[in-house]
Amino acid sequence: MAKEGENISSKIIFKWLLITAVFLIVAVVLVGGLQVYGYFYKDKIYPGVIVGRLELGGKTREQARVLLQAQIDKLAEEGQSFEYLDNKFQVNPVVYGGAESGVAYELWSYDLERTISGAYGWGRGKNFWQGMTEKIRTFFGKNKVEAEYKINSEGLIQILKKEFGKWEMPGNNAKIFFDNGVVKIEKEKEGRVFDYSKALISLGKNLGEAKTGAVKLELVAEVPSINTQEAEMFLGQVDVVVDSAPVVLYLDNGQEETKEWKIKKQEIQEWLELKKNQARGVHLGFNDDLVKGRLKKIAEEIDRPAKEARFLVAGDRVQEFQNSQDGEILDIENTTKEIENKFFGDKNTRVALVMKIDKAKIDNESVNNLGIKELIGSGASDFSGSPVNRRHNISVGAGSLNGILIKPEEEFSLLSALGEINAESGYKPELVIKEGKTIPEFGGGLCQIGTTLFRLAINTGLPITERRNHSYRVSYYEPAGTDATIYDPWPDFKFINDTGNYLLLQTKVDGNKLFFDFWGTRDGRSVATTSPVIYNIVKPGETKIIESEDLKPGEKKCTEKPHNGADAYFKRNITWPEGIGKENSEETFRSHYVPWSEVCLVGKAATSTAEIIEAQ
């Protein structure tokens, strides 16, 4: 029996040894096979990887780029259709201005390089096991990779509202208002508005799958959150509040005379509104926008912004000529809250303005240790032929950047540095064409700033973290491939100061030229760029005719010249001295420009006797 038990035990051990051996052999063969498989596709996208309907398996990055770009161009030309019942509206991704202004921005765009990286990365997971699992999956079907995209939600919704807004019936909460000094209530009204958020999700699905498709707009109920019965509860309180006027805002600056601003009865009436939140439910308060508008005017009188250290460039030397100094400015956000809290909570009609320190970025003690010693990079562009407003905006934008200090390792954002782009900031509008109408819009000329700064960052050898070329070629930014477009909220232009010292930006407008310089400390890097290679020239299509209500019937005005489409690239080589532990690098900066047809506005034909008489 013992011998028989030993035989059984030996058989079991042999069986498990055999299974283990087979398993190990299969594993070695599988791993080895996958290694060979990986080597064969080392410079290619693995089989079965698709973006939308595009089969990218077996393609190199460059081949995938060509296929994807052709598909993106086709989608851009077709646009996306937005529909409500039988009403259709075709939206193209690019909103364009006149040729002279150079204003153009995108409602949505693709990130081609990230999409290609996503496709190429399939089968090359974050770790060995993920990579192996993904490789195996390439044998058994399609592996979808979503195209990377961005949507300018605010801009797109604005356009959709203009086109489809006539079918909306916005609702409103019950409101209090004054009629000849007597408080009354406007009843609440349920409305119906389009669900734009849902439409954007549907659009995003199309873009992610790199396809066009009808986006259906749906009307949804807009239910009031404050009703008449709730509003009536505050009628008595409203009279008490108004009779408490004026509200006195004052600035206690430690001096004998305290500055005061009186908010009189009529303004209090305009400010009053019913509010609702989770913490307090329905309550009486002030309209935040109106209060902030009043405070902004007060801020113009009392703000003392910080003064930053400024530098005078003389020849090849930098000299300090203004010490930094902390300032004090009105805290509009907290003062708005304080006014409502004091007035409705403490029943106090005297409210102190909330001030805050505006801290200078650089203190005087560190000015001499910033490392600003010499010129380390330059960039330039030519804006010949620009109209008056565009020239003005270039000058304002360049002036606002002059003297900016960029910290070591800081990621610089051009949109953040420029701040608000509006009339209050000194900018003038340019004409942009939207839905066949010529309307004023701010921003003309600022892409000249973006392009010049891009060239400066390239020539200085700084890492570029965000840059997008214009959708089509613009004469102001030639040679093609060396431009950078900006538009709030995106695209932005960003780079990192990796010099180890502060950078001082100096800007100058000289005739038709814009010059940007970086002053700092040279770190030994040497930067060389190739001339742009421009290829794949594509002729524009037929002239686009857009009906306009701004012109007389039949009158024609061409606003956009035709532009050839093209691809462009240039290379940048950064070389470091030996012994400092940094590797030399080569980068390729690519640009793609779509062919742009001539665009002409034609006055809408009159459709009624009244319109004919009016046109005459």
Coordinates of C-alpha atoms in Angstrom, one line a residue:
M1 CA 0.0 0.0 0.0
A2 CA 2.8 2.4 0.8
K3 CA 4.5 1.7 -2.5
E4 CA 1.1 2.3 -4.3
G5 CA 0.7 5.6 -2.4
E6 CA 4.2 6.7 -3.4
N7 CA 3.4 6.0 -7.0
I8 CA 0.2 8.1 -6.9
S9 CA 2.1 10.9 -5.2
S10 CA 4.8 10.7 -7.9
K11 CA 2.3 10.8 -10.6
I12 CA 0.6 13.9 -9.1
I13 CA 4.0 15.7 -8.8
F14 CA 4.9 14.7 -12.3
K15 CA 1.6 16.0 -13.6
W16 CA 2.0 19.4 -11.9
L17 CA 5.6 19.6 -13.1
L18 CA 4.4 19.0 -16.6
I19 CA 1.6 21.5 -16.3
T20 CA 4.1 24.1 -14.9
A21 CA 6.6 23.3 -17.7
V22 CA 3.9 23.7 -20.3
F23 CA 2.7 26.9 -18.8
L24 CA 6.3 28.3 -18.7
I25 CA 6.9 27.3 -22.3
V26 CA 3.6 28.9 -23.4
A27 CA 4.4 32.0 -21.3
V28 CA 8.0 32.2 -22.8
V29 CA 6.6 31.7 -26.3
L30 CA 3.8 34.2 -25.7
V31 CA 6.1 36.8 -24.2
G32 CA 8.7 36.2 -26.9
G33 CA 6.2 36.3 -29.6
L34 CA 4.8 39.6 -28.3
Q35 CA 8.3 41.0 -28.1
V36 CA 8.8 40.1 -31.8
Y37 CA 5.4 41.5 -32.5
G38 CA 6.3 44.7 -30.7
Y39 CA 9.6 44.9 -32.6
F40 CA 7.9 44.5 -35.9
Y41 CA 5.5 47.4 -35.0
K42 CA 8.1 49.5 -33.1
D43 CA 7.5 52.5 -35.4
K44 CA 3.9 51.7 -36.3
I45 CA 0.5 51.8 -34.8
Y46 CA -0.7 48.3 -33.8
P47 CA -3.4 46.5 -35.9
G48 CA -7.0 47.0 -35.0
V49 CA -6.5 50.6 -33.7
I50 CA -9.1 53.0 -35.2
V51 CA -10.1 56.6 -34.8
G52 CA -13.7 57.0 -36.0
R53 CA -13.8 55.0 -39.1
L54 CA -10.1 55.4 -39.9
E55 CA -8.1 52.2 -39.8
L56 CA -4.7 53.3 -38.5
G57 CA -3.2 49.9 -37.8
G58 CA 0.2 49.4 -39.4
K59 CA 0.6 53.1 -40.1
T60 CA 3.5 55.2 -39.0
R61 CA 2.9 58.4 -37.1
E62 CA 3.4 60.5 -40.2
Q63 CA 1.0 58.3 -42.3
A64 CA -1.6 58.5 -39.5
R65 CA -1.1 62.3 -39.4
V66 CA -1.9 62.6 -43.1
L67 CA -5.0 60.5 -42.9
L68 CA -6.4 62.2 -39.8
Q69 CA -5.6 65.7 -41.1
A70 CA -7.5 64.9 -44.3
Q71 CA -10.5 63.7 -42.3
I72 CA -10.4 66.8 -40.0
D73 CA -10.2 69.1 -43.1
K74 CA -13.2 67.3 -44.6
L75 CA -15.2 67.6 -41.4
A76 CA -14.3 71.3 -41.1
E77 CA -15.5 71.9 -44.7
E78 CA -18.8 70.1 -44.1
G79 CA -19.4 71.7 -40.7
Q80 CA -21.8 70.3 -38.1
S81 CA -25.6 70.5 -38.5
F82 CA -27.7 71.7 -35.7
E83 CA -31.4 71.0 -36.1
Y84 CA -34.7 71.8 -34.5
L85 CA -37.8 70.3 -36.1
D86 CA -37.3 71.1 -39.9
N87 CA -35.0 74.0 -39.2
K88 CA -31.3 73.3 -39.9
F89 CA -28.3 75.4 -39.3
Q90 CA -24.8 74.5 -40.5
V91 CA -22.0 75.6 -38.2
N92 CA -18.4 75.6 -39.4
P93 CA -15.6 75.5 -36.8
V94 CA -13.9 78.7 -37.8
V95 CA -15.4 82.2 -37.2
Y96 CA -13.6 84.6 -39.5
G97 CA -13.1 88.3 -39.8
G98 CA -12.0 90.5 -42.6
A99 CA -8.7 89.9 -44.3
E100 CA -7.4 93.2 -42.9
S101 CA -8.2 92.6 -39.3
G102 CA -6.8 89.1 -39.1
V103 CA -9.5 88.2 -36.5
A104 CA -10.4 84.5 -36.6
Y105 CA -11.1 82.0 -33.9
E106 CA -12.4 78.4 -33.6
L107 CA -15.6 77.1 -32.1
W108 CA -14.0 73.7 -31.9
S109 CA -10.7 72.1 -32.9
Y110 CA -8.8 68.9 -32.9
D111 CA -5.6 68.2 -31.1
L112 CA -4.0 66.1 -33.9
E113 CA -0.7 65.3 -32.0
R114 CA -2.5 64.0 -28.9
T115 CA -4.8 61.9 -31.0
I116 CA -1.9 60.3 -32.8
S117 CA -0.1 59.7 -29.6
G118 CA -3.2 58.0 -28.2
A119 CA -3.4 55.8 -31.2
Y120 CA 0.3 55.0 -31.2
G121 CA 0.2 54.4 -27.4
W122 CA -2.3 51.5 -27.8
G123 CA -0.3 48.4 -27.0
R124 CA 2.3 50.4 -25.2
G125 CA 0.7 50.6 -21.8
K126 CA 1.9 52.3 -18.7
N127 CA 3.4 49.0 -17.5
F128 CA 4.4 45.7 -18.9
W129 CA 1.2 43.8 -18.1
Q130 CA -1.1 46.6 -19.5
G131 CA 1.0 46.7 -22.7
M132 CA 0.9 42.9 -23.1
T133 CA -2.9 42.8 -22.5
E134 CA -3.4 45.6 -25.1
K135 CA -1.2 43.8 -27.6
I136 CA -3.2 40.6 -27.3
R137 CA -6.4 42.6 -27.8
T138 CA -5.1 43.8 -31.1
F139 CA -5.6 40.3 -32.5
F140 CA -9.3 40.1 -31.6
G141 CA -11.1 43.1 -33.0
K142 CA -11.2 46.9 -33.3
N143 CA -9.8 49.1 -30.6
K144 CA -11.3 52.5 -30.7
V145 CA -9.3 55.6 -29.8
E146 CA -11.3 58.8 -29.3
A147 CA -10.0 61.9 -31.2
E148 CA -8.9 64.6 -28.9
Y149 CA -10.8 67.9 -29.3
K150 CA -11.8 71.1 -27.6
I151 CA -15.1 73.0 -27.8
N152 CA -15.5 76.7 -27.3
S153 CA -18.8 76.2 -25.5
E154 CA -19.5 79.8 -24.7
G155 CA -18.9 81.0 -28.3
L156 CA -20.9 78.2 -29.8
I157 CA -23.9 78.6 -27.5
Q158 CA -23.9 82.3 -28.3
I159 CA -24.2 81.5 -32.1
L160 CA -26.8 78.9 -31.5
K161 CA -28.9 81.2 -29.4
K162 CA -28.9 83.8 -32.1
E163 CA -30.1 81.3 -34.7
F164 CA -32.6 79.3 -32.6
G165 CA -33.5 81.8 -29.9
K166 CA -36.7 82.8 -31.6
W167 CA -38.2 79.4 -30.6
E168 CA -37.3 79.8 -27.0
M169 CA -39.6 81.3 -24.4
P170 CA -37.4 82.0 -21.4
G171 CA -39.1 81.7 -18.0
N172 CA -38.5 83.9 -15.0
N173 CA -38.8 83.9 -11.2
A174 CA -41.3 86.1 -9.4
K175 CA -39.8 89.5 -9.1
I176 CA -40.2 92.6 -7.1
F177 CA -40.2 96.0 -8.9
F178 CA -41.2 99.6 -8.4
D179 CA -43.8 101.5 -10.3
N180 CA -43.8 105.2 -9.4
G181 CA -42.3 104.3 -6.1
V182 CA -44.8 101.6 -5.3
V183 CA -43.5 98.1 -4.8
K184 CA -45.2 95.4 -7.0
I185 CA -44.7 91.8 -8.0
E186 CA -44.2 90.4 -11.4
K187 CA -45.5 86.9 -11.5
E188 CA -43.3 83.9 -12.2
K189 CA -43.5 82.4 -15.7
E190 CA -42.5 78.9 -16.7
G191 CA -40.5 78.9 -19.9
R192 CA -39.0 76.6 -22.5
V193 CA -35.4 76.8 -23.6
F194 CA -33.0 74.6 -25.5
D195 CA -30.9 72.1 -23.7
Y196 CA -27.6 73.4 -25.0
S197 CA -25.5 71.3 -22.6
K198 CA -27.1 68.1 -24.2
A199 CA -26.4 69.5 -27.7
L200 CA -22.7 70.0 -26.8
I201 CA -22.5 66.5 -25.5
S202 CA -23.9 65.2 -28.8
L203 CA -21.4 67.4 -30.7
G204 CA -18.6 66.1 -28.6
K205 CA -19.6 62.5 -29.5
N206 CA -19.4 63.4 -33.2
L207 CA -16.0 65.1 -32.8
G208 CA -14.6 62.2 -30.7
E209 CA -15.6 59.8 -33.5
A210 CA -14.3 62.2 -36.2
K211 CA -17.6 62.3 -38.0
T212 CA -20.4 64.7 -38.9
G213 CA -24.0 64.1 -37.8
A214 CA -27.1 66.1 -37.1
V215 CA -27.2 67.5 -33.5
K216 CA -30.8 67.7 -32.4
L217 CA -31.8 70.6 -30.2
E218 CA -34.5 69.9 -27.6
L219 CA -36.7 72.4 -25.8
V220 CA -36.9 71.7 -22.1
A221 CA -39.0 73.3 -19.4
E222 CA -37.4 76.2 -17.4
V223 CA -39.1 76.0 -14.0
P224 CA -39.1 79.1 -11.8
S225 CA -37.4 78.7 -8.5
I226 CA -39.2 81.6 -6.8
N227 CA -43.0 81.9 -7.0
T228 CA -45.5 84.8 -6.3
Q229 CA -46.6 83.4 -2.9
E230 CA -42.9 83.4 -1.7
A231 CA -42.4 86.9 -3.1
E232 CA -45.4 88.3 -1.3
M233 CA -43.9 87.4 2.0
F234 CA -41.2 90.1 1.5
L235 CA -43.4 93.1 0.5
G236 CA -43.4 94.5 4.0
Q237 CA -39.6 94.1 4.3
V238 CA -39.0 95.8 1.0
D239 CA -40.6 99.1 2.2
V240 CA -38.5 99.0 5.4
V241 CA -35.3 98.4 3.3
V242 CA -36.0 101.3 0.9
D243 CA -36.9 103.6 3.8
S244 CA -33.5 102.9 5.3
A245 CA -31.7 104.6 2.4
P246 CA -29.2 106.0 1.9
V247 CA -26.6 103.3 2.4
V248 CA -23.2 104.9 3.1
L249 CA -20.1 103.2 1.8
Y250 CA -16.9 104.6 3.4
L251 CA -13.2 104.2 3.3
D252 CA -11.5 104.4 6.6
N253 CA -7.9 105.1 5.5
G254 CA -6.6 106.3 8.9
Q255 CA -6.8 110.0 7.8
E256 CA -8.9 112.8 9.3
E257 CA -11.2 112.9 6.3
T258 CA -13.1 109.7 5.7
K259 CA -14.2 109.2 2.1
E260 CA -17.9 108.3 1.6
W261 CA -20.2 107.3 -1.2
K262 CA -24.0 107.4 -0.7
I263 CA -26.3 104.8 -2.3
K264 CA -29.6 106.7 -2.6
K265 CA -33.1 105.4 -2.5
Q266 CA -33.6 105.0 -6.2
E267 CA -30.4 103.0 -6.6
I268 CA -31.4 100.8 -3.6
Q269 CA -34.7 100.1 -5.4
E270 CA -32.7 99.0 -8.6
W271 CA -30.4 96.8 -6.5
L272 CA -33.1 94.9 -4.7
E273 CA -34.0 91.4 -5.8
L274 CA -35.2 88.1 -4.5
K275 CA -32.5 85.4 -4.2
K276 CA -32.6 81.7 -3.4
N277 CA -29.9 79.3 -2.1
Q278 CA -29.7 76.1 -0.2
A279 CA -28.5 77.7 3.0
R280 CA -31.1 80.6 3.3
G281 CA -33.9 79.6 1.0
V282 CA -35.7 82.6 -0.5
H283 CA -34.5 85.9 0.8
L284 CA -34.2 89.6 0.0
G285 CA -30.8 90.8 -1.2
F286 CA -29.0 92.9 -3.7
N287 CA -28.2 92.2 -7.4
D288 CA -24.5 91.3 -7.3
D289 CA -23.8 92.6 -10.8
L290 CA -25.2 96.0 -10.1
V291 CA -23.4 96.3 -6.8
K292 CA -20.1 95.3 -8.4
G293 CA -20.6 97.7 -11.2
R294 CA -20.9 100.5 -8.7
L295 CA -17.9 99.3 -6.8
K296 CA -15.8 99.2 -9.9
K297 CA -16.4 103.0 -10.3
I298 CA -15.4 103.6 -6.7
A299 CA -12.3 101.4 -7.3
E300 CA -11.2 103.8 -10.1
E301 CA -11.0 106.5 -7.4
I302 CA -9.3 104.7 -4.6
D303 CA -7.2 101.9 -6.0
R304 CA -3.4 102.1 -5.6
P305 CA -2.0 99.2 -7.6
A306 CA 1.4 97.7 -6.8
K307 CA 4.3 99.2 -8.7
E308 CA 6.6 96.5 -10.0
A309 CA 10.3 96.9 -10.3
R310 CA 11.1 98.3 -13.8
F311 CA 14.3 98.2 -15.7
L312 CA 15.9 100.5 -18.2
V313 CA 17.8 98.8 -21.0
A314 CA 20.8 101.0 -22.1
G315 CA 23.0 99.5 -24.7
D316 CA 24.1 96.1 -23.5
R317 CA 23.3 96.8 -19.8
V318 CA 20.2 96.7 -17.7
Q319 CA 19.7 99.3 -15.0
E320 CA 17.0 99.4 -12.4
F321 CA 15.0 102.7 -12.5
Q322 CA 11.9 102.1 -10.4
N323 CA 11.7 100.3 -7.1
S324 CA 8.8 97.9 -6.4
Q325 CA 6.1 99.1 -4.1
D326 CA 3.1 97.3 -2.6
G327 CA -0.3 98.8 -3.3
E328 CA -3.9 98.7 -1.9
I329 CA -7.0 97.9 -4.0
L330 CA -10.7 97.5 -3.3
D331 CA -11.7 93.9 -2.7
I332 CA -14.9 94.0 -4.9
E333 CA -15.9 90.4 -4.2
N334 CA -15.8 90.6 -0.4
T335 CA -17.2 94.2 -0.3
T336 CA -20.2 93.0 -2.3
K337 CA -20.8 90.3 0.3
E338 CA -20.2 92.7 3.2
I339 CA -22.7 95.2 1.9
E340 CA -25.5 92.6 1.8
N341 CA -24.5 91.0 5.1
K342 CA -24.3 94.3 7.0
F343 CA -27.4 95.8 5.5
F344 CA -29.8 92.8 5.7
G345 CA -28.1 91.0 8.6
D346 CA -26.9 93.7 11.1
K347 CA -29.4 96.4 9.8
N348 CA -26.4 98.7 9.3
T349 CA -26.6 101.4 6.7
R350 CA -22.9 102.3 7.0
V351 CA -20.6 99.8 5.5
A352 CA -16.8 99.9 5.4
L353 CA -15.1 99.1 2.0
V354 CA -13.0 96.0 2.2
M355 CA -9.5 96.7 1.0
K356 CA -6.7 94.3 0.2
I357 CA -2.9 94.5 -0.3
D358 CA -1.8 94.4 -3.9
K359 CA 1.5 92.7 -3.4
A360 CA 4.4 93.5 -5.7
K361 CA 5.8 90.4 -7.3
I362 CA 9.4 91.4 -6.7
D363 CA 10.7 93.0 -3.5
N364 CA 13.4 95.6 -3.7
E365 CA 15.9 93.5 -1.8
S366 CA 15.9 90.8 -4.5
V367 CA 16.0 93.1 -7.5
N368 CA 19.7 92.7 -7.9
N369 CA 19.6 89.0 -7.6
L370 CA 17.1 88.3 -10.4
G371 CA 19.8 87.4 -12.9
I372 CA 18.8 90.0 -15.4
K373 CA 22.1 90.8 -17.0
E374 CA 22.0 90.5 -20.8
L375 CA 20.0 90.0 -23.9
I376 CA 19.3 86.2 -24.4
G377 CA 16.7 86.1 -27.1
S378 CA 14.7 88.2 -29.7
G379 CA 11.6 87.8 -31.8
A380 CA 10.0 90.1 -34.5
S381 CA 7.1 90.3 -36.9
D382 CA 5.8 92.7 -39.5
F383 CA 2.3 94.1 -39.6
S384 CA 2.5 96.2 -42.7
G385 CA -0.9 96.9 -44.2
S386 CA -2.8 96.8 -40.9
P387 CA -5.8 99.1 -40.4
V388 CA -5.8 101.8 -37.8
N389 CA -7.6 99.9 -35.0
R390 CA -5.4 96.8 -35.5
R391 CA -2.3 99.0 -35.1
H392 CA -3.7 100.5 -32.0
N393 CA -4.4 97.1 -30.4
I394 CA -0.9 95.9 -31.2
S395 CA 0.5 98.9 -29.5
V396 CA -1.8 98.5 -26.4
G397 CA -1.1 94.7 -26.1
A398 CA 2.7 95.2 -26.5
G399 CA 2.7 98.0 -24.0
S400 CA 0.8 95.9 -21.4
L401 CA 3.5 93.2 -21.6
N402 CA 6.5 95.5 -21.5
G403 CA 8.6 95.0 -18.4
I404 CA 6.9 91.8 -17.3
L405 CA 9.1 89.6 -15.1
I406 CA 8.7 85.8 -15.5
K407 CA 9.9 83.6 -12.6
P408 CA 12.2 80.6 -12.9
E409 CA 10.1 77.5 -13.8
E410 CA 7.0 79.6 -14.3
E411 CA 4.6 78.5 -17.1
F412 CA 3.8 81.8 -18.8
S413 CA 0.3 82.2 -20.2
L414 CA -0.2 85.0 -22.7
L415 CA -4.0 85.2 -22.2
S416 CA -3.5 85.6 -18.4
A417 CA -0.8 88.2 -18.9
L418 CA -3.0 90.3 -21.3
G419 CA -6.0 90.2 -18.9
E420 CA -9.3 91.5 -20.0
I421 CA -9.5 92.4 -23.7
N422 CA -12.1 95.1 -23.9
A423 CA -12.7 98.8 -24.3
E424 CA -11.9 99.4 -20.6
S425 CA -8.4 97.9 -21.2
G426 CA -7.8 100.4 -24.1
Y427 CA -8.6 98.1 -27.0
K428 CA -10.6 99.0 -30.1
P429 CA -13.0 96.7 -31.9
E430 CA -12.4 95.1 -35.3
L431 CA -15.2 93.9 -37.6
V432 CA -16.0 90.2 -37.6
I433 CA -18.6 88.4 -39.8
K434 CA -21.0 86.2 -37.9
E435 CA -24.1 84.7 -39.6
G436 CA -23.8 87.1 -42.5
K437 CA -23.6 90.2 -40.2
T438 CA -20.6 92.4 -39.7
I439 CA -20.3 93.1 -36.0
P440 CA -17.5 94.7 -33.9
E441 CA -15.4 92.4 -31.8
F442 CA -12.3 92.9 -29.7
G443 CA -9.1 91.1 -30.3
G444 CA -7.9 92.2 -33.7
G445 CA -4.1 92.5 -33.7
L446 CA -3.5 90.3 -30.6
C447 CA -2.4 87.3 -32.7
Q448 CA 0.5 89.6 -33.8
I449 CA 1.5 89.6 -30.1
G450 CA 1.1 85.8 -29.9
T451 CA 3.2 85.2 -33.1
T452 CA 6.0 87.6 -32.0
L453 CA 6.1 86.0 -28.5
F454 CA 6.2 82.5 -30.1
R455 CA 9.2 83.5 -32.2
L456 CA 10.9 85.0 -29.2
A457 CA 10.3 81.8 -27.1
I458 CA 11.5 79.6 -30.0
N459 CA 14.7 81.7 -30.5
T460 CA 15.4 81.7 -26.7
G461 CA 15.1 77.9 -26.6
L462 CA 12.2 77.8 -24.1
P463 CA 9.9 74.7 -23.9
I464 CA 6.6 75.4 -25.6
T465 CA 3.7 73.9 -23.7
E466 CA 0.7 75.3 -25.8
R467 CA 0.7 76.7 -29.3
R468 CA -1.7 76.6 -32.1
N469 CA -1.2 78.0 -35.6
H470 CA -4.0 80.0 -37.4
S471 CA -6.6 78.0 -39.4
Y472 CA -5.5 79.7 -42.6
R473 CA -2.5 81.6 -43.8
V474 CA -2.5 85.3 -42.9
S475 CA -0.1 87.8 -44.6
Y476 CA 0.8 89.4 -41.2
Y477 CA 2.3 86.1 -40.0
E478 CA 4.4 85.0 -42.9
P479 CA 6.5 82.9 -43.3
A480 CA 4.0 80.2 -42.8
G481 CA 4.6 77.9 -39.9
T482 CA 6.0 80.5 -37.5
D483 CA 2.7 81.9 -36.2
A484 CA 0.7 81.4 -33.0
T485 CA -3.0 82.3 -32.6
I486 CA -4.7 83.3 -29.3
Y487 CA -8.3 83.9 -28.4
D488 CA -10.0 84.0 -25.1
P489 CA -10.7 81.4 -23.6
W490 CA -8.5 79.4 -26.0
P491 CA -6.3 78.8 -27.7
D492 CA -3.6 80.2 -25.4
F493 CA 0.1 80.5 -26.0
K494 CA 2.3 79.1 -23.1
F495 CA 5.9 78.3 -22.4
I496 CA 8.1 77.6 -19.4
N497 CA 11.0 79.7 -18.2
D498 CA 13.6 77.0 -17.7
T499 CA 16.6 79.3 -17.6
G500 CA 17.1 79.1 -13.9
N501 CA 16.7 82.9 -13.6
Y502 CA 14.1 85.6 -14.0
L503 CA 13.3 86.7 -17.6
L504 CA 12.5 90.4 -18.3
L505 CA 10.3 91.0 -21.4
Q506 CA 10.9 94.1 -23.3
T507 CA 8.6 95.1 -26.2
K508 CA 8.8 97.8 -28.8
V509 CA 6.8 98.9 -31.8
D510 CA 8.9 100.5 -34.6
G511 CA 7.0 101.5 -37.7
N512 CA 5.5 98.4 -39.1
K513 CA 7.6 96.1 -37.0
L514 CA 7.0 94.5 -33.6
F515 CA 10.1 93.5 -31.5
F516 CA 10.1 91.4 -28.4
D517 CA 13.3 90.8 -26.3
F518 CA 14.2 88.6 -23.4
W519 CA 16.8 89.8 -20.9
G520 CA 18.2 87.4 -18.3
T521 CA 21.3 85.2 -17.8
R522 CA 22.7 83.0 -20.6
D523 CA 22.9 79.4 -19.5
G524 CA 25.0 78.1 -22.3
R525 CA 22.3 76.7 -24.6
S526 CA 22.7 77.3 -28.3
V527 CA 19.5 77.5 -30.4
A528 CA 19.3 76.9 -34.2
T529 CA 16.2 76.8 -36.3
T530 CA 15.6 75.8 -39.9
S531 CA 13.7 77.8 -42.4
P532 CA 10.0 76.7 -42.6
V533 CA 9.3 74.0 -45.2
I534 CA 6.0 74.7 -46.9
Y535 CA 4.4 71.9 -48.9
N536 CA 1.0 70.4 -49.9
I537 CA -0.2 73.6 -51.4
V538 CA -4.0 73.4 -52.0
K539 CA -5.9 75.9 -54.1
P540 CA -9.1 77.4 -52.5
G541 CA -12.6 76.5 -53.7
E542 CA -15.2 78.7 -55.2
T543 CA -16.3 82.0 -53.7
K544 CA -18.6 81.7 -50.7
I545 CA -21.6 84.0 -50.9
I546 CA -23.3 85.0 -47.6
E547 CA -26.5 86.8 -47.5
S548 CA -26.3 89.9 -45.3
E549 CA -28.9 92.3 -43.8
D550 CA -26.3 95.0 -43.5
L551 CA -26.1 95.6 -47.2
K552 CA -28.8 96.9 -49.7
P553 CA -30.5 94.1 -51.7
G554 CA -28.1 92.9 -54.4
E555 CA -25.2 94.9 -53.1
K556 CA -22.0 92.8 -52.9
K557 CA -19.0 93.3 -50.7
C558 CA -16.1 90.8 -50.5
T559 CA -14.6 90.6 -47.0
E560 CA -12.1 87.8 -47.3
K561 CA -9.5 87.1 -49.9
P562 CA -8.7 83.6 -51.0
H563 CA -5.8 81.8 -49.3
N564 CA -4.0 78.6 -50.4
G565 CA -4.0 75.7 -48.0
A566 CA -0.7 74.3 -47.0
D567 CA 1.4 72.3 -44.5
A568 CA 4.5 73.7 -42.9
Y569 CA 7.2 72.7 -40.5
F570 CA 10.5 73.9 -39.1
K571 CA 12.9 72.3 -36.7
R572 CA 14.6 73.6 -33.6
N573 CA 17.9 72.3 -32.3
I574 CA 19.0 73.1 -28.8
T575 CA 22.7 72.3 -28.0
W576 CA 24.2 72.4 -24.5
P577 CA 27.9 72.6 -23.5
E578 CA 29.5 69.4 -22.5
G579 CA 29.7 68.6 -18.8
I580 CA 26.5 70.3 -17.5
G581 CA 24.4 67.2 -17.7
K582 CA 21.8 68.3 -20.2
E583 CA 20.9 66.5 -23.4
N584 CA 20.8 68.1 -26.8
S585 CA 17.3 68.1 -28.4
E586 CA 15.6 68.4 -31.8
E587 CA 11.9 69.4 -32.1
T588 CA 9.7 69.7 -35.1
F589 CA 7.0 72.4 -35.0
R590 CA 4.2 71.6 -37.5
S591 CA 1.4 73.8 -38.9
H592 CA -1.6 73.0 -41.1
Y593 CA -3.5 75.6 -43.0
V594 CA -6.9 74.9 -44.7
P595 CA -7.6 76.4 -48.1
W596 CA -9.8 79.5 -47.6
S597 CA -12.2 80.6 -50.3
E598 CA -13.0 84.2 -51.1
V599 CA -16.0 85.3 -49.0
C600 CA -18.4 87.9 -50.2
L601 CA -21.5 89.4 -48.6
V602 CA -24.5 90.0 -50.7
G603 CA -27.5 92.1 -49.5
K604 CA -30.6 90.0 -48.9
A605 CA -33.3 90.3 -51.6
A606 CA -36.4 92.1 -50.3
T607 CA -39.2 89.6 -49.7
S608 CA -42.1 92.0 -49.1
T609 CA -43.4 95.3 -50.3
A610 CA -42.5 96.9 -47.0
E611 CA -38.9 95.7 -47.3
I612 CA -38.7 97.0 -50.9
I613 CA -39.9 100.5 -49.8
E614 CA -37.5 100.4 -46.8
A615 CA -34.6 99.5 -49.1
Q616 CA -35.4 102.5 -51.3

